[in-house]
Amino acid sequence: MAAPASWLACDAVGADLARLGPLLMGCAGGDDPRMAALTRHLLAGGGKRLRPALLLLARGDALAARPADATALDAAAAVELIHVASLYHDDVMDRSPTRRGAASAHSRWGNGAAALAGTWLFARAQQLLRPAGPAAAPAAARTAAALCAGQLREAENAYNLELGVDEHLTILHDKTATLFMLAAELGATLGGRSAPECAALASYAASLGLAFQLADDLLDWTGAAATLGKATGADLRGGVYNLPLLTALAAPGSEAQALRLILHKRAPDEADLARVQAIVLASGVAPVRRRAAALAAQAGAALGALAQGPVRSSLAALAALSVARQA
Ligand code: FPP
Ligand code: MG
């Protein structure tokens, strides 16, 4: 996030995020120039840096009002590295040609190199978490396990027209929301937050993460590839039946039946895919928008346990922005 984020009411956290970019580039790759080129590839594309921002804010108003110390900044870098690590692996699994406006790592260097880069970044994140205390790295490991489990269940359910909404939402919780929860947990611990504050931040992060992923999945139908920096329509082509599609399938009327028939085809052509897109836009998008907005409101409500101040207002604005974004 190069320019100060509009939702951020804490100048010091904005300055910390500006310091984070060079820190991330500096710690990528270690001494190995080939690994450095590989691991810096996605980091150079920027990104919203929402997870580090959440970690820094979760520490509370007093700490968020002054420059973060090395421990907090390293922990913020670690959550971003875990996120980026997961994207290296995700792009291999999704066969995604682009990410952050550039060729994905696997399209440039191959699946093996991209997978190694992701694993390397996760290992580096573990090192960066050491100063944050004995519970930090195990919490990150638990989160990585949840990401993998969610991602595996998503892959196992590819092309599954009978995937239930509850199971789908559990997958999204595991593959996305748990990393937001880790950021909140690490920040809350570093800030010495009380048990009720930790619980509120965990609840906020769980709802925010789910809202964020639903907004991401909506953009796969409604967004523009140029703005997003990645291909749209990818979920459908890869057999990832996301919530807008599952919602359109469950809608009353003949369109849902037409959708089912197209998705049963062995090799749907471009006209079929355009028809799916039209049906999902007509009956799947609006209910998911409402669900995402309700989750963002739920995230905002969880903040009631925190003191009024710049951190609380920033987090409330982030929840609102997460479902209103176009990229
Ligand atoms: C993006 O989802 C991917 C994730 C939210 C998590 C992916 C997790 C793994 C691949 C497990 C490996 C984890 C580690 C820590 C190495 P998406 O495909 O819905 O989003 P996209 O549209 O941005 O690709
Ligand atoms: Mg993907």
XYZ file of C-alpha atoms and ligand atoms in Angstrom:
352
model
C 0.000 0.000 0.000
C 2.138 2.902 -1.187
C -0.315 5.791 -0.658
C -1.843 6.121 2.821
C -4.973 3.949 2.928
C -8.185 5.984 3.099
C -9.630 3.779 5.850
C -6.597 4.055 8.126
C -7.010 6.626 10.901
C -3.568 5.912 12.439
C -0.728 7.818 10.733
C 1.972 5.832 12.522
C 0.561 2.544 11.194
C 0.515 4.062 7.688
C 4.198 4.915 8.121
C 4.903 1.382 9.422
C 3.252 -0.099 6.325
C 5.449 2.113 4.138
C 8.522 0.711 5.970
C 7.212 -2.808 5.488
C 7.713 -2.854 1.695
C 11.516 -2.548 1.785
C 11.671 -4.851 4.826
C 9.795 -7.579 2.922
C 11.995 -7.215 -0.151
C 15.091 -7.262 2.054
C 14.204 -10.475 3.858
C 13.066 -12.368 0.740
C 15.437 -14.896 -0.724
C 18.226 -14.701 1.841
C 21.694 -14.998 0.292
C 20.592 -17.025 -2.713
C 20.082 -14.739 -5.738
C 17.823 -17.215 -7.572
C 15.585 -17.664 -4.531
C 15.639 -13.881 -4.029
C 14.383 -13.310 -7.593
C 11.671 -15.947 -7.150
C 10.430 -14.824 -3.749
C 10.564 -11.109 -4.560
C 8.491 -11.624 -7.701
C 5.079 -11.457 -6.021
C 6.212 -9.136 -3.226
C 7.245 -6.590 -5.869
C 3.628 -6.531 -7.075
C 2.615 -4.709 -3.899
C -0.671 -5.962 -2.497
C -3.098 -4.377 -0.079
C -1.105 -5.365 3.053
C -4.335 -5.759 5.000
C -3.067 -8.515 7.272
C -0.019 -6.557 8.507
C -2.266 -3.525 8.998
C -4.672 -5.625 11.061
C -1.812 -6.945 13.204
C -0.422 -3.475 13.879
C -3.867 -2.064 14.711
C -4.857 -4.994 16.928
C -2.120 -3.928 19.398
C -4.316 -1.001 20.477
C -4.414 2.795 20.268
C -1.332 3.513 22.379
C 1.065 1.334 20.353
C -0.592 2.202 17.026
C 0.116 5.891 17.709
C 3.904 5.504 17.510
C 6.371 3.724 15.211
C 6.207 -0.053 15.603
C 9.205 -1.711 17.260
C 11.218 -4.365 15.396
C 9.264 -7.243 16.961
C 5.896 -5.907 15.790
C 7.194 -4.966 12.363
C 8.758 -8.426 11.902
C 5.483 -10.057 12.960
C 3.609 -7.843 10.475
C 6.094 -8.903 7.780
C 5.587 -12.547 8.767
C 1.811 -12.499 8.246
C 2.293 -10.875 4.835
C 4.912 -13.495 3.912
C 2.527 -16.298 4.903
C -0.172 -14.714 2.747
C 2.189 -14.347 -0.213
C 3.504 -17.890 0.328
C -0.045 -19.179 0.037
C -0.521 -17.235 -3.219
C 2.505 -18.949 -4.804
C 0.915 -22.305 -4.006
C -2.588 -21.142 -4.914
C -1.553 -19.967 -8.374
C -0.003 -23.370 -9.068
C -3.192 -25.132 -7.967
C -5.473 -22.701 -9.850
C -3.168 -22.680 -12.912
C -3.563 -18.918 -12.770
C -1.585 -17.117 -15.503
C -1.396 -13.733 -13.737
C -1.176 -12.264 -10.256
C -0.781 -8.657 -9.153
C -0.686 -7.469 -12.744
C 2.226 -9.686 -13.806
C 2.833 -13.261 -14.919
C 2.365 -15.631 -11.993
C 5.556 -17.235 -10.689
C 4.716 -20.700 -11.989
C 4.006 -19.406 -15.496
C 7.445 -17.822 -15.475
C 9.585 -20.397 -13.640
C 7.462 -23.559 -13.498
C 5.377 -25.241 -10.794
C 8.328 -26.683 -8.875
C 10.143 -23.375 -8.466
C 6.919 -21.555 -7.512
C 6.104 -24.179 -4.861
C 9.627 -23.914 -3.446
C 9.348 -20.114 -3.278
C 6.087 -20.412 -1.328
C 7.578 -22.907 1.097
C 10.720 -20.770 1.531
C 8.598 -17.712 2.373
C 6.652 -19.664 4.980
C 9.913 -20.800 6.589
C 11.179 -17.199 6.618
C 7.960 -16.081 8.286
C 8.519 -18.616 11.055
C 11.970 -17.100 11.732
C 10.565 -13.575 11.823
C 8.057 -14.616 14.486
C 10.639 -15.805 17.027
C 10.923 -12.459 18.882
C 7.121 -12.296 19.174
C 7.172 -14.984 21.882
C 6.960 -18.759 22.189
C 3.300 -18.968 21.090
C 3.697 -17.008 17.857
C 5.363 -19.535 15.530
C 3.124 -22.436 16.688
C 0.074 -20.223 16.055
C 1.374 -19.518 12.549
C 1.975 -23.227 11.965
C -1.591 -24.017 13.072
C -2.869 -21.357 10.696
C -0.844 -22.737 7.780
C -2.312 -26.176 8.507
C -5.832 -24.664 8.366
C -5.028 -22.888 5.081
C -3.830 -26.163 3.577
C -6.847 -28.093 4.870
C -9.259 -25.485 3.479
C -7.465 -25.373 0.164
C -7.448 -29.184 -0.058
C -11.189 -29.432 0.658
C -11.823 -26.775 -1.992
C -9.802 -28.795 -4.537
C -11.547 -32.022 -3.557
C -14.908 -30.342 -4.199
C -13.995 -29.083 -7.678
C -16.946 -29.514 -10.077
C -19.156 -30.649 -7.170
C -22.628 -29.283 -7.894
C -23.878 -30.678 -4.593
C -21.390 -28.745 -2.441
C -23.400 -27.401 0.513
C -23.247 -23.731 1.441
C -22.219 -24.491 5.044
C -19.339 -26.706 3.921
C -18.314 -24.067 1.371
C -18.278 -21.357 4.063
C -16.209 -23.579 6.350
C -13.702 -23.967 3.519
C -13.542 -20.178 3.113
C -13.108 -19.771 6.866
C -10.152 -22.148 6.833
C -8.438 -20.988 3.658
C -8.854 -17.225 4.228
C -10.326 -16.095 7.544
C -7.844 -18.000 9.713
C -4.950 -15.861 8.439
C -6.829 -12.661 9.326
C -7.432 -14.271 12.745
C -3.715 -14.983 13.124
C -2.885 -11.338 12.372
C -5.404 -10.182 14.993
C -4.159 -12.730 17.539
C -0.495 -11.810 17.122
C -1.277 -8.091 17.307
C -3.497 -8.521 20.366
C -0.797 -10.539 22.126
C 1.915 -7.993 21.330
C -0.384 -5.250 22.610
C -1.106 -7.079 25.874
C -4.846 -6.960 25.201
C -7.361 -8.256 27.771
C -9.191 -11.561 27.212
C -12.464 -9.822 26.134
C -10.520 -7.631 23.695
C -8.721 -10.704 22.255
C -12.081 -12.452 21.804
C -13.576 -9.374 20.107
C -10.614 -9.083 17.749
C -10.790 -12.805 16.906
C -14.491 -12.508 16.142
C -13.900 -9.346 14.084
C -11.137 -11.027 12.072
C -13.201 -14.181 11.416
C -16.114 -12.148 9.999
C -13.817 -9.765 8.130
C -11.922 -12.654 6.520
C -15.089 -14.343 5.340
C -16.554 -11.060 4.042
C -13.280 -10.375 2.259
C -13.248 -13.784 0.546
C -16.903 -13.453 -0.512
C -16.093 -10.044 -2.016
C -13.127 -11.656 -3.808
C -15.371 -14.383 -5.196
C -17.947 -11.802 -6.324
C -15.209 -9.930 -8.184
C -14.381 -13.138 -10.044
C -17.823 -12.655 -11.692
C -18.190 -8.894 -11.731
C -14.641 -7.492 -11.729
C -12.296 -6.404 -14.485
C -9.051 -8.340 -14.947
C -7.123 -5.106 -15.566
C -8.178 -3.645 -12.207
C -7.770 -6.892 -10.297
C -4.365 -7.782 -11.772
C -5.522 -11.405 -12.173
C -7.804 -13.308 -14.532
C -11.571 -13.194 -13.909
C -13.888 -16.160 -14.432
C -11.075 -18.347 -13.135
C -13.130 -20.062 -10.436
C -15.727 -21.286 -12.949
C -13.106 -22.466 -15.433
C -11.245 -24.316 -12.682
C -14.403 -25.968 -11.333
C -14.286 -23.920 -8.113
C -17.992 -23.431 -7.537
C -18.032 -20.341 -5.353
C -20.966 -18.894 -3.441
C -22.484 -16.774 -6.258
C -22.643 -19.917 -8.414
C -23.923 -22.154 -5.599
C -26.577 -19.522 -4.838
C -27.702 -19.355 -8.481
C -27.890 -23.169 -8.529
C -30.190 -23.146 -5.500
C -32.435 -20.341 -6.795
C -36.024 -21.267 -7.709
C -36.934 -21.352 -11.405
C -35.803 -22.808 -14.704
C -32.540 -20.863 -14.894
C -31.054 -22.988 -12.112
C -31.935 -26.109 -14.088
C -30.341 -24.633 -17.232
C -27.233 -23.857 -15.193
C -27.058 -27.415 -13.895
C -27.340 -28.823 -17.452
C -24.499 -26.629 -18.716
C -22.255 -27.514 -15.774
C -22.884 -31.224 -16.415
C -21.433 -30.879 -19.909
C -18.047 -32.501 -20.361
C -16.688 -29.603 -22.430
C -18.746 -26.398 -22.097
C -17.896 -23.907 -24.866
C -17.503 -20.133 -24.597
C -21.229 -19.578 -25.252
C -22.062 -21.961 -22.383
C -19.711 -20.095 -20.070
C -21.235 -16.760 -21.092
C -24.695 -18.172 -20.286
C -23.476 -19.334 -16.855
C -22.055 -15.860 -16.247
C -25.391 -14.242 -17.188
C -27.407 -16.553 -14.906
C -25.041 -16.033 -11.952
C -25.102 -12.257 -12.439
C -28.901 -12.346 -12.478
C -29.560 -14.601 -9.479
C -26.326 -15.341 -7.579
C -24.587 -12.027 -7.085
C -27.106 -9.922 -5.150
C -27.740 -12.470 -2.337
C -23.980 -12.955 -1.870
C -23.456 -9.194 -1.778
C -26.044 -9.050 1.005
C -24.360 -11.891 2.886
C -20.950 -10.211 2.574
C -22.424 -6.904 3.798
C -24.006 -8.709 6.773
C -20.631 -10.261 7.646
C -18.930 -6.865 7.403
C -21.600 -5.477 9.749
C -21.013 -8.435 12.098
C -17.290 -7.615 12.073
C -18.106 -3.984 12.882
C -20.392 -5.046 15.740
C -17.630 -7.170 17.305
C -15.607 -3.976 17.711
C -18.089 -2.796 20.339
C -15.867 -4.422 22.984
C -12.935 -2.132 22.067
C -12.431 1.420 23.273
C -13.499 4.204 20.908
C -10.461 5.590 19.109
C -8.438 5.555 15.891
C -7.880 1.772 15.980
C -11.568 0.981 16.349
C -12.578 3.456 13.640
C -9.878 2.146 11.284
C -11.022 -1.443 11.774
C -14.669 -0.436 11.255
C -13.732 1.351 8.025
C -11.689 -1.659 6.880
C -14.695 -3.948 7.369
C -16.879 -1.622 5.278
C -14.209 -1.263 2.601
C -13.587 -5.015 2.352
C -16.998 -5.525 0.742
C -17.101 -2.292 -1.287
C -13.776 -2.764 -3.051
C -13.271 -3.132 -6.805
C -9.820 -4.767 -6.550
C -6.434 -17.547 -2.603
O -7.744 -17.967 -2.833
C -5.721 -18.536 -1.708
C -5.891 -18.664 -0.393
C -6.825 -17.795 0.351
C -5.182 -19.683 0.443
C -4.364 -20.694 -0.318
C -3.692 -21.665 0.622
C -2.819 -22.607 0.214
C -2.469 -22.787 -1.210
C -2.185 -23.496 1.227
C -0.690 -23.269 1.311
C -0.402 -22.378 2.449
C 0.849 -21.955 2.851
C 0.969 -21.161 4.087
C 2.083 -22.216 2.128
P -8.472 -17.722 -4.214
O -7.949 -18.665 -5.240
O -9.922 -17.781 -3.933
O -8.091 -16.226 -4.538
P -7.467 -15.601 -5.849
O -8.656 -15.222 -6.666
O -6.735 -14.372 -5.371
O -6.584 -16.589 -6.506
Mg -6.627 -18.504 -6.766
